[in-house]
PDB file of C-alpha atoms in Angstrom:
ATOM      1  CA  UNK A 631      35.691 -81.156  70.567  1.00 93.00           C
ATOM      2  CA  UNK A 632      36.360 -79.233  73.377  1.00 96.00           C
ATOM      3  CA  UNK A 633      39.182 -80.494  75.473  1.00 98.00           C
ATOM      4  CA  UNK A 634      41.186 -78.732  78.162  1.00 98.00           C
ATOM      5  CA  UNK A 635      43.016 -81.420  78.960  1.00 98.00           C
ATOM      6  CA  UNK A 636      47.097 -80.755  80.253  1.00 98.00           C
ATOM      7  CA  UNK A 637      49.916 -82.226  78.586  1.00 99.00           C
ATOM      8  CA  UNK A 638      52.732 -83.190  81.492  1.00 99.00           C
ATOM      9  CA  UNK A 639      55.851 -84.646  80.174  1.00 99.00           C
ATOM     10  CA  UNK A 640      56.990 -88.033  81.862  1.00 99.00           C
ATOM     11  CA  UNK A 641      60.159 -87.491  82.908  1.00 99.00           C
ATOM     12  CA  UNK A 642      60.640 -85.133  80.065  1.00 98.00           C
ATOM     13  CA  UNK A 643      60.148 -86.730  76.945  1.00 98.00           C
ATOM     14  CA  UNK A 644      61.570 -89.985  78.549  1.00 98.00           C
ATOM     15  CA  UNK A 645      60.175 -91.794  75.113  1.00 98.00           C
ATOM     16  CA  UNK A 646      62.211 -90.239  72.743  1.00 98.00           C
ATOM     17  CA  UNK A 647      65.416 -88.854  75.273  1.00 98.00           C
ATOM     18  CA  UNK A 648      66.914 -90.132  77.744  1.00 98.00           C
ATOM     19  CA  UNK A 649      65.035 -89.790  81.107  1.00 99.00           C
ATOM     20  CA  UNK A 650      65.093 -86.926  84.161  1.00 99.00           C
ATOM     21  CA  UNK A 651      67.592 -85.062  81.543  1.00 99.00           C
ATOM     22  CA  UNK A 652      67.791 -81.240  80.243  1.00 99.00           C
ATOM     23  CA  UNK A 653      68.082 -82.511  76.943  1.00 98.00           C
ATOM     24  CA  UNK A 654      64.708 -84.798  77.689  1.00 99.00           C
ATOM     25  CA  UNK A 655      63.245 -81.423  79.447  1.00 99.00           C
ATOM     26  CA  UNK A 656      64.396 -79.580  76.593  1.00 99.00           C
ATOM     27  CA  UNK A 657      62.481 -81.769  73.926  1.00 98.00           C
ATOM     28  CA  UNK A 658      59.349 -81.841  75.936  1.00 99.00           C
ATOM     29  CA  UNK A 659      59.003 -78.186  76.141  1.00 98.00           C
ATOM     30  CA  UNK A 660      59.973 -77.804  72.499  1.00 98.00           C
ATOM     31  CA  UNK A 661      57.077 -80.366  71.393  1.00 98.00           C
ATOM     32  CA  UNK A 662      54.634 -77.722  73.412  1.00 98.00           C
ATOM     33  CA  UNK A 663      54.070 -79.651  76.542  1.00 98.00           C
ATOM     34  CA  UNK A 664      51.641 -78.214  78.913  1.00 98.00           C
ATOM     35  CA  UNK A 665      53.841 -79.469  82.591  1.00 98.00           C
ATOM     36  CA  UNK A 666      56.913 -81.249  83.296  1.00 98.00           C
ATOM     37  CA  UNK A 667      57.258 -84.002  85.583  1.00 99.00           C
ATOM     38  CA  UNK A 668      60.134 -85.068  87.227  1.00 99.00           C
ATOM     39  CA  UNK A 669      62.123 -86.965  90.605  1.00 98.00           C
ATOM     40  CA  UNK A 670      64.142 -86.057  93.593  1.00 99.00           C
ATOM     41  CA  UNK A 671      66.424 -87.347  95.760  1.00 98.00           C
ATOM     42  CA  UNK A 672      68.708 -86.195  98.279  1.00 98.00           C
ATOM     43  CA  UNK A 673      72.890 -86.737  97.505  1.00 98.00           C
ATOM     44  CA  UNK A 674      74.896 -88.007 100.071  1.00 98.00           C
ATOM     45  CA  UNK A 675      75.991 -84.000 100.586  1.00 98.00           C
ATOM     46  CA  UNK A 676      72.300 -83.760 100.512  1.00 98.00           C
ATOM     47  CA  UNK A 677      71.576 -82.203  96.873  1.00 98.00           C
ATOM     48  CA  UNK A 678      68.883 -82.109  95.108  1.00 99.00           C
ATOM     49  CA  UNK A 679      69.019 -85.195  92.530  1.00 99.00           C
ATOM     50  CA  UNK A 680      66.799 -85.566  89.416  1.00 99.00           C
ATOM     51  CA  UNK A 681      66.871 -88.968  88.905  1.00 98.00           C
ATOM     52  CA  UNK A 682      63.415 -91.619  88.912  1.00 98.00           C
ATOM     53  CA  UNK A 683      64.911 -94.703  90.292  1.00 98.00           C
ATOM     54  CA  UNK A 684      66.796 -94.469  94.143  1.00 98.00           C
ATOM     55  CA  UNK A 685      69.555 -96.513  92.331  1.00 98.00           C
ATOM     56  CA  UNK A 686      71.787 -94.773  89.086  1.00 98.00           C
ATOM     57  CA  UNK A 687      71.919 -98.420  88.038  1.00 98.00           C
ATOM     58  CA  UNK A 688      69.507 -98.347  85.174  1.00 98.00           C
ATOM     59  CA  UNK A 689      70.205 -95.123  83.753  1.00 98.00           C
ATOM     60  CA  UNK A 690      73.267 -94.367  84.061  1.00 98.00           C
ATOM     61  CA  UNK A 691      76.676 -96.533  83.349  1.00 98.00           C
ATOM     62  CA  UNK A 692      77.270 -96.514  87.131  1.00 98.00           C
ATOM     63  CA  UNK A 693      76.140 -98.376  89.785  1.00 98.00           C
ATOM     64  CA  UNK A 694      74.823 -97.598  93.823  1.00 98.00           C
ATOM     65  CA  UNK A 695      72.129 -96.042  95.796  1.00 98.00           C
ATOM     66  CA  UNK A 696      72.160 -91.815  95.013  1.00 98.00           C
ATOM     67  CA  UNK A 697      71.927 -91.390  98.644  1.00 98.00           C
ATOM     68  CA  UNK A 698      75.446 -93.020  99.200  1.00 98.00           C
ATOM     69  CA  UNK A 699      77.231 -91.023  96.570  1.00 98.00           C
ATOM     70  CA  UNK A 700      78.408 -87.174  96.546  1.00 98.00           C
ATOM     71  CA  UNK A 701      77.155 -84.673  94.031  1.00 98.00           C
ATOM     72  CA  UNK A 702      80.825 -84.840  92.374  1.00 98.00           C
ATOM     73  CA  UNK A 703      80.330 -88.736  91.988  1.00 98.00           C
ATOM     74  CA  UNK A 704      76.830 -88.271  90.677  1.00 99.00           C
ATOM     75  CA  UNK A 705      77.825 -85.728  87.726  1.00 98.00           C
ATOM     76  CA  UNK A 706      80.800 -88.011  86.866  1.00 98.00           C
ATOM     77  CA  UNK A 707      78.061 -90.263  85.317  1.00 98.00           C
ATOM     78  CA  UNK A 708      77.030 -90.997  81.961  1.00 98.00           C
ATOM     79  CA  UNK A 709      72.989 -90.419  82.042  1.00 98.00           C
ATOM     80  CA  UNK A 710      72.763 -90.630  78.131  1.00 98.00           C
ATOM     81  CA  UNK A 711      74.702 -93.462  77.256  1.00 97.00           C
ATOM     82  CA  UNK A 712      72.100 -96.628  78.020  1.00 97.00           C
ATOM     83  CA  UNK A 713      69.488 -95.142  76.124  1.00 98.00           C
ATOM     84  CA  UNK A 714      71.753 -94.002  73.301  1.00 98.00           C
ATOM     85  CA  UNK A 715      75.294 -93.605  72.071  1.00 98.00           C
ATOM     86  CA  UNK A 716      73.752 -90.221  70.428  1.00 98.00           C
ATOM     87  CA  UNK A 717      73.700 -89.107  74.028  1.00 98.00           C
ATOM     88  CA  UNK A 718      76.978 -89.982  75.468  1.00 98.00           C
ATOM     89  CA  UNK A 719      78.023 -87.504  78.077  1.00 98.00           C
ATOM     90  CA  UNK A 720      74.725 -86.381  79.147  1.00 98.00           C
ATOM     91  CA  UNK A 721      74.684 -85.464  82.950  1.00 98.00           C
ATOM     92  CA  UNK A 722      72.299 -86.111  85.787  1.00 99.00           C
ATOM     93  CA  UNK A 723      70.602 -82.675  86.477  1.00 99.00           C
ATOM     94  CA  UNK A 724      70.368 -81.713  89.789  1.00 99.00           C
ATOM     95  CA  UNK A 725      66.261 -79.394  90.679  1.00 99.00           C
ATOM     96  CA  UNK A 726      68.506 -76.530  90.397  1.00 98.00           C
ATOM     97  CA  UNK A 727      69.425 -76.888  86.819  1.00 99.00           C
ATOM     98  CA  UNK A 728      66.091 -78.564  85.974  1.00 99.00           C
ATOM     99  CA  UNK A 729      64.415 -75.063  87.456  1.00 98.00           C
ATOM    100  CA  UNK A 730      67.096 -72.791  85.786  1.00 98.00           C
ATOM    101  CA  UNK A 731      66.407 -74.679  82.104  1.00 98.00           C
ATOM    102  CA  UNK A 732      62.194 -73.777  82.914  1.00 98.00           C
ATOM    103  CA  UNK A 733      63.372 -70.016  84.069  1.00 98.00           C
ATOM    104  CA  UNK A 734      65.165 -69.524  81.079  1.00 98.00           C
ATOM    105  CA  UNK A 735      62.453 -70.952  78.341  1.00 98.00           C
ATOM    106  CA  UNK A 736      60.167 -68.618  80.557  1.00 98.00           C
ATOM    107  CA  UNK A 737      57.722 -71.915  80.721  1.00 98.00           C
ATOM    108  CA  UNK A 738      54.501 -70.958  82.293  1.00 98.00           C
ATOM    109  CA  UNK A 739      53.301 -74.334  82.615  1.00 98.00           C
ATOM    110  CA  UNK A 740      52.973 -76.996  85.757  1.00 98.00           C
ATOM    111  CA  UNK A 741      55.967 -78.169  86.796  1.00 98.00           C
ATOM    112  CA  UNK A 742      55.287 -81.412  88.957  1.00 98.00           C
ATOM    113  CA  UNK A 743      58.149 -82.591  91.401  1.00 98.00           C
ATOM    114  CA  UNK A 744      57.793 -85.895  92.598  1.00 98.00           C
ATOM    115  CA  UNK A 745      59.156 -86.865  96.270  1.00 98.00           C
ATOM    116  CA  UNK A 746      60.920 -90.070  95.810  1.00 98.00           C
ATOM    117  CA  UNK A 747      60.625 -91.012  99.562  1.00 98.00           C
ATOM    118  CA  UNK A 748      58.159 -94.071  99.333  1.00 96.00           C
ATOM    119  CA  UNK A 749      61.379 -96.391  99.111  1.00 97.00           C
ATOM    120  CA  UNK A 750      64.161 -94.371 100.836  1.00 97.00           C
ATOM    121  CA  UNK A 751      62.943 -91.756 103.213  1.00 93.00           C
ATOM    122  CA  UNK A 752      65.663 -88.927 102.708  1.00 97.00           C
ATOM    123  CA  UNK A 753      64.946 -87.538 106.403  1.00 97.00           C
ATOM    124  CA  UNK A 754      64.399 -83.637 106.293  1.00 98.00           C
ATOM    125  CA  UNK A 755      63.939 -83.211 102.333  1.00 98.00           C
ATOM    126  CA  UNK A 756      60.276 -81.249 102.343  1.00 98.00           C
ATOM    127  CA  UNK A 757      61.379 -79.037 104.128  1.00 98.00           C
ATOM    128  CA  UNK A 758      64.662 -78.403 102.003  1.00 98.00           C
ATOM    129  CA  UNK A 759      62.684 -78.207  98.785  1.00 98.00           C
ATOM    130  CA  UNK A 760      59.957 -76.158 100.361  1.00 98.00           C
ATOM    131  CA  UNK A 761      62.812 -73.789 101.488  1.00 98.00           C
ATOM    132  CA  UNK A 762      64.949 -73.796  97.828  1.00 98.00           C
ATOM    133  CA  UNK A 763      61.298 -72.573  96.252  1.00 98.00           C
ATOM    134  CA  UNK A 764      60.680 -69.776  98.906  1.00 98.00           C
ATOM    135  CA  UNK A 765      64.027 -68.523  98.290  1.00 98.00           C
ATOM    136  CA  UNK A 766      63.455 -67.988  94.679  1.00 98.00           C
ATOM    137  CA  UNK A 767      61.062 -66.845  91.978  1.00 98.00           C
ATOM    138  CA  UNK A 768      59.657 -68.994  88.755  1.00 98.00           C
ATOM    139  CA  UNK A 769      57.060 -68.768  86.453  1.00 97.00           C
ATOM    140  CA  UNK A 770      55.656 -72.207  86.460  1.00 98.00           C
ATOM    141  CA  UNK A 771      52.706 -74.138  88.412  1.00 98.00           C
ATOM    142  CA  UNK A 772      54.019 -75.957  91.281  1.00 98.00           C
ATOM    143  CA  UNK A 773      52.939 -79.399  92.397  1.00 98.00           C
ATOM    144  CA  UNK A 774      54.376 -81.847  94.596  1.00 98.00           C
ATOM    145  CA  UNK A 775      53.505 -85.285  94.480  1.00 98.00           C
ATOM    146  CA  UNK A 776      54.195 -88.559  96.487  1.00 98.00           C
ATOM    147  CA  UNK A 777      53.553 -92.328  96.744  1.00 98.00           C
ATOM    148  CA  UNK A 778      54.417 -91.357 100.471  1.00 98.00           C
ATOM    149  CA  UNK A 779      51.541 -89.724 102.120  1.00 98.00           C
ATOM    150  CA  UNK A 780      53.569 -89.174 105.152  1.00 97.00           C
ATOM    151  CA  UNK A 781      55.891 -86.938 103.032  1.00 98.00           C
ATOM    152  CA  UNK A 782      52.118 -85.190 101.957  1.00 98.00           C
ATOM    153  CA  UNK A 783      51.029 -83.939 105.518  1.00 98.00           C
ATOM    154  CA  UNK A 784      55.155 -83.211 106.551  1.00 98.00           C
ATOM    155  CA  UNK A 785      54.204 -80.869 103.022  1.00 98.00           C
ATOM    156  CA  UNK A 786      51.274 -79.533 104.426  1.00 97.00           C
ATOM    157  CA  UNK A 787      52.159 -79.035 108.094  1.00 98.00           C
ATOM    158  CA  UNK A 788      55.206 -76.404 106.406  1.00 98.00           C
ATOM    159  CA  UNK A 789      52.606 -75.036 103.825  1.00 97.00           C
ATOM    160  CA  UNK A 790      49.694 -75.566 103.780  1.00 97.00           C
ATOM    161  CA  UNK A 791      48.970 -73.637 100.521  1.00 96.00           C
ATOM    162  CA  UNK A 792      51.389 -75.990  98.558  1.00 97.00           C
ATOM    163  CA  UNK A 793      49.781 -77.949  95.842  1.00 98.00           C
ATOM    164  CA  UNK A 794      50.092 -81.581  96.723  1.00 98.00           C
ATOM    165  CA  UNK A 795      48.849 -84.504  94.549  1.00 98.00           C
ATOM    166  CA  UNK A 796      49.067 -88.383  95.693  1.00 98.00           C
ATOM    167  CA  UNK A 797      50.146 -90.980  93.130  1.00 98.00           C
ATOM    168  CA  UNK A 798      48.809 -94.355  93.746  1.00 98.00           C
ATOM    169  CA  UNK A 799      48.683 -97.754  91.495  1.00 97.00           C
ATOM    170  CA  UNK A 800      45.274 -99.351  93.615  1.00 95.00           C
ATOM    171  CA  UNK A 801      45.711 -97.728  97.268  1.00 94.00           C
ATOM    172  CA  UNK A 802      42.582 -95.383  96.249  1.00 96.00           C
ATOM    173  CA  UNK A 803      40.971 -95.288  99.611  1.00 96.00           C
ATOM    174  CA  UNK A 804      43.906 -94.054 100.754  1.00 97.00           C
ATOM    175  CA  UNK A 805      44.221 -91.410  98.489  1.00 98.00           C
ATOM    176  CA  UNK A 806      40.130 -90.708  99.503  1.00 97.00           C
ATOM    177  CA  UNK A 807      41.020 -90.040 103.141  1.00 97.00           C
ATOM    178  CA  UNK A 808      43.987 -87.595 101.909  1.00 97.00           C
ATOM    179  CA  UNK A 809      41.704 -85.373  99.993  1.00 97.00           C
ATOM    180  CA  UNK A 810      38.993 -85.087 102.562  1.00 97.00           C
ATOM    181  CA  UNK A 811      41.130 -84.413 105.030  1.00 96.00           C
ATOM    182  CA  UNK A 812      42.711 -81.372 102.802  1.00 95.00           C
ATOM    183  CA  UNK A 813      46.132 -82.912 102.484  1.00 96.00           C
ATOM    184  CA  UNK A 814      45.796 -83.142  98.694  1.00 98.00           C
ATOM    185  CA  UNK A 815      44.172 -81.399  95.959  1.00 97.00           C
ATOM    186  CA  UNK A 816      44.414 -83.815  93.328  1.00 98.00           C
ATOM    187  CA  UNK A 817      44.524 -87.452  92.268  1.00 98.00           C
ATOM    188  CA  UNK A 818      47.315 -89.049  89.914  1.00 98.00           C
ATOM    189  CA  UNK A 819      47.005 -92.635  89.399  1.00 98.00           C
ATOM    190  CA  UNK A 820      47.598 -95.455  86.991  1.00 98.00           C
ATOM    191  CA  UNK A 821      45.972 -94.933  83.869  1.00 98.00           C
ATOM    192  CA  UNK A 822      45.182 -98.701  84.273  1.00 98.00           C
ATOM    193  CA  UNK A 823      43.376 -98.292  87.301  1.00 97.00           C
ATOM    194  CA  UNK A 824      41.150 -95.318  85.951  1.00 98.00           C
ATOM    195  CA  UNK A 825      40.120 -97.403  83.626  1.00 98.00           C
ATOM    196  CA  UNK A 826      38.971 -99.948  85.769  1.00 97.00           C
ATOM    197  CA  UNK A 827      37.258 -97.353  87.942  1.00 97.00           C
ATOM    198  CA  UNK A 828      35.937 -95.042  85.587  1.00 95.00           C
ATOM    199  CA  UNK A 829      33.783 -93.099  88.308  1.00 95.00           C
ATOM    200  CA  UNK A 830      36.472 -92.866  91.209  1.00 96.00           C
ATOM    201  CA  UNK A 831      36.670 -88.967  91.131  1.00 96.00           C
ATOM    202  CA  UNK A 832      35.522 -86.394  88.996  1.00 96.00           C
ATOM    203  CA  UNK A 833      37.790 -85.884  85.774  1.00 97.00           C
ATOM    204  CA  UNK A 834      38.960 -82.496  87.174  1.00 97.00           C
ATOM    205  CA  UNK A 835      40.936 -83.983  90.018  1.00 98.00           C
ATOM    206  CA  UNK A 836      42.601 -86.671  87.752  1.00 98.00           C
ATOM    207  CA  UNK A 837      46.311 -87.117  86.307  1.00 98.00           C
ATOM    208  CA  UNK A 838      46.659 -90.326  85.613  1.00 98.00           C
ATOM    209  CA  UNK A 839      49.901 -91.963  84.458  1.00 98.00           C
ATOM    210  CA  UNK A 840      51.750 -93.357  82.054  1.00 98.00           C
ATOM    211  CA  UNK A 841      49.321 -92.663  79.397  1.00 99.00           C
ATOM    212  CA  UNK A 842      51.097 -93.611  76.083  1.00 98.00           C
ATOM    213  CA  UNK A 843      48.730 -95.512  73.663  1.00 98.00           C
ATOM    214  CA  UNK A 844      47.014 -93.551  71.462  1.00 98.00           C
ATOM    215  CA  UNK A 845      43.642 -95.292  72.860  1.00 98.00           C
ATOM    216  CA  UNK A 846      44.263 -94.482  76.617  1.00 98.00           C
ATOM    217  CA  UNK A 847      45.135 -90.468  75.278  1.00 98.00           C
ATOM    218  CA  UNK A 848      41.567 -90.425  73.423  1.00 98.00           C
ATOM    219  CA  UNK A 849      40.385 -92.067  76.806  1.00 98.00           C
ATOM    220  CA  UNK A 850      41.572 -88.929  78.793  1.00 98.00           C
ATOM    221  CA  UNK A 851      40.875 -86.331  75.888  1.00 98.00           C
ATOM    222  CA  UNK A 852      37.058 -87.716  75.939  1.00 98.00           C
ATOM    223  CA  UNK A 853      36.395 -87.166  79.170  1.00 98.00           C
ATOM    224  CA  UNK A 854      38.120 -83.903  79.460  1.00 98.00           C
ATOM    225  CA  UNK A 855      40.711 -85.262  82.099  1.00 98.00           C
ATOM    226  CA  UNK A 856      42.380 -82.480  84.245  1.00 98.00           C
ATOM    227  CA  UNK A 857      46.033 -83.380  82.238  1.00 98.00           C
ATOM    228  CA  UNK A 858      47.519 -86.730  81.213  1.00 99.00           C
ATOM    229  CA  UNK A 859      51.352 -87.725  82.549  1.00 99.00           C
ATOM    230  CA  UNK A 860      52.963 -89.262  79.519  1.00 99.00           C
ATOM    231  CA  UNK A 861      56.166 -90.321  77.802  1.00 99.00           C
ATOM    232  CA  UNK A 862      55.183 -89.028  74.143  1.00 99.00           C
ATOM    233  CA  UNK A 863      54.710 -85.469  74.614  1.00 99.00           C
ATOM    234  CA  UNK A 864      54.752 -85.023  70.910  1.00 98.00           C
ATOM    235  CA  UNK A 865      52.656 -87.307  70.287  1.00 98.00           C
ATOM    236  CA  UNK A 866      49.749 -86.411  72.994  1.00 98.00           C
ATOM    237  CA  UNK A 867      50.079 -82.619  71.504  1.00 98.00           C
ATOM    238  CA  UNK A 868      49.274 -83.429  67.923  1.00 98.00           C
ATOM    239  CA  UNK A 869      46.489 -85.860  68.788  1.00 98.00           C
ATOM    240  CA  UNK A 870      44.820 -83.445  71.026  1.00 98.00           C
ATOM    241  CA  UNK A 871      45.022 -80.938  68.587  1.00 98.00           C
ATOM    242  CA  UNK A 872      43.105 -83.348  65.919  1.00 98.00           C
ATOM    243  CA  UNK A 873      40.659 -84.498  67.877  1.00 98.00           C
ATOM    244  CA  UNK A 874      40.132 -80.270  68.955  1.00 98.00           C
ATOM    245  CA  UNK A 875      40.195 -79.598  65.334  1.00 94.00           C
ATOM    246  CA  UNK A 876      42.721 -77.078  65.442  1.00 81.00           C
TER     247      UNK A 876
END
């Protein structure tokens, strides 16, 4: 069977590590992932935090909003230790690391950097990550995604040759006007809701996520789906491979 379908790691390989780590990164990459996906947030110093949630509550064994703590305060944190005494001591990353760890395994794949500004806005932060990946070179496929169109078109208005994708859960007319207007290139909803809408947009503009079940990957791999954002990296690779017959 033909399938071209991507591979993006949720978080890493937030199934089997703990999440928005370099040891999670790390994993996904070494179970062949095809992209990485990943969170920001803005420090109270205003660096660039890898973290899903705009809390370090669930995560970490601290407690507070990221926003309201320094980068210092932020590293003192235990990142591994809720989802596993095997990873006591594991750090929050900051993009800069994340980006360093992808430079150095020379990955070639899509690395897709969610804005985490639908909750907190973190005033000024397009700009600041459009700036940190002018200023340097990487070998990766960047695309930025959102919940927040507004953060979209601030993305556009400063490049307007930046990949942008909008992640919804049901606000699909939404994401309609977005893409013919040109703000976005691609779609990235809930798996559930593709599923319920099976002729929304045509496969090559879909990511959907969290696609972990074995039936919602053959779901994706079927239909030749631009890439699938999942948890199980591992697990996505070898069942795309036997339903190729590679």
């Amino acid at each position: 069977m033909k399938i071209d379908t991507k591979i993006i790691a949720h978080r890493g390989s937030k199934g089997t590590r703990p999440e928005n780590t370099l040891i999670s990164f790390q994993a996904a990459i070494d179970d062949g992932c095809d992209g990485i996906e990943t969170d920001v947030h803005f420090s109270k110093d205003r660096q660039f935090i890898i973290m899903h949630d705009e809390t370090v509550d669930r995560t970490t064994n601290g407690s507070g909003l990221i926003y309201e703590k320094n980068l210092a305060e932020l590293k003192h944190l235990d990142a591994g230790i809720r989802f596993s005494e095997e990873f006591k001591g594991t750090t929050i990353p900051t993009l800069q690391e994340v980006v360093n760890l992808l430079i150095q395994n020379n990955f070639h794949g899509i690395f897709n950097l969610e804005l985490k500004t639908n909750k907190v806005q973190y005033p000024g932060i397009e700009q600041a990550v459009y700036e940190y990946f002018a200023s340097i070179q990487y070998p990766f496929q960047l695309i930025y995604s959102s919940f927040n169109a507004h953060s979209l078109e601030i993305l556009n208005n400063i490049d307007p040759q930046a990949y942008r994708a909008k992640l919804f859960k049901t606000a699909a007319k939404q994401a309609k006007t977005l893409k013919k207007s040109k703000l976005i290139e691609d779609f990235h909803p809930d798996i559930r809701w593709v599923k319920r809408h099976p002729f929304f947009a045509s496969v090559k503009h879909l990511r959907p996520w969290t696609v972990n079940s074995t039936e919602d990957m053959q779901y994706c791999f079927k239909r030749n789906m631009a890439a699938i954002i999942t948890d199980y990296p591992a697990r996505a690779v070898q069942l795309r491979e036997e339903m190729r017959g590679d």
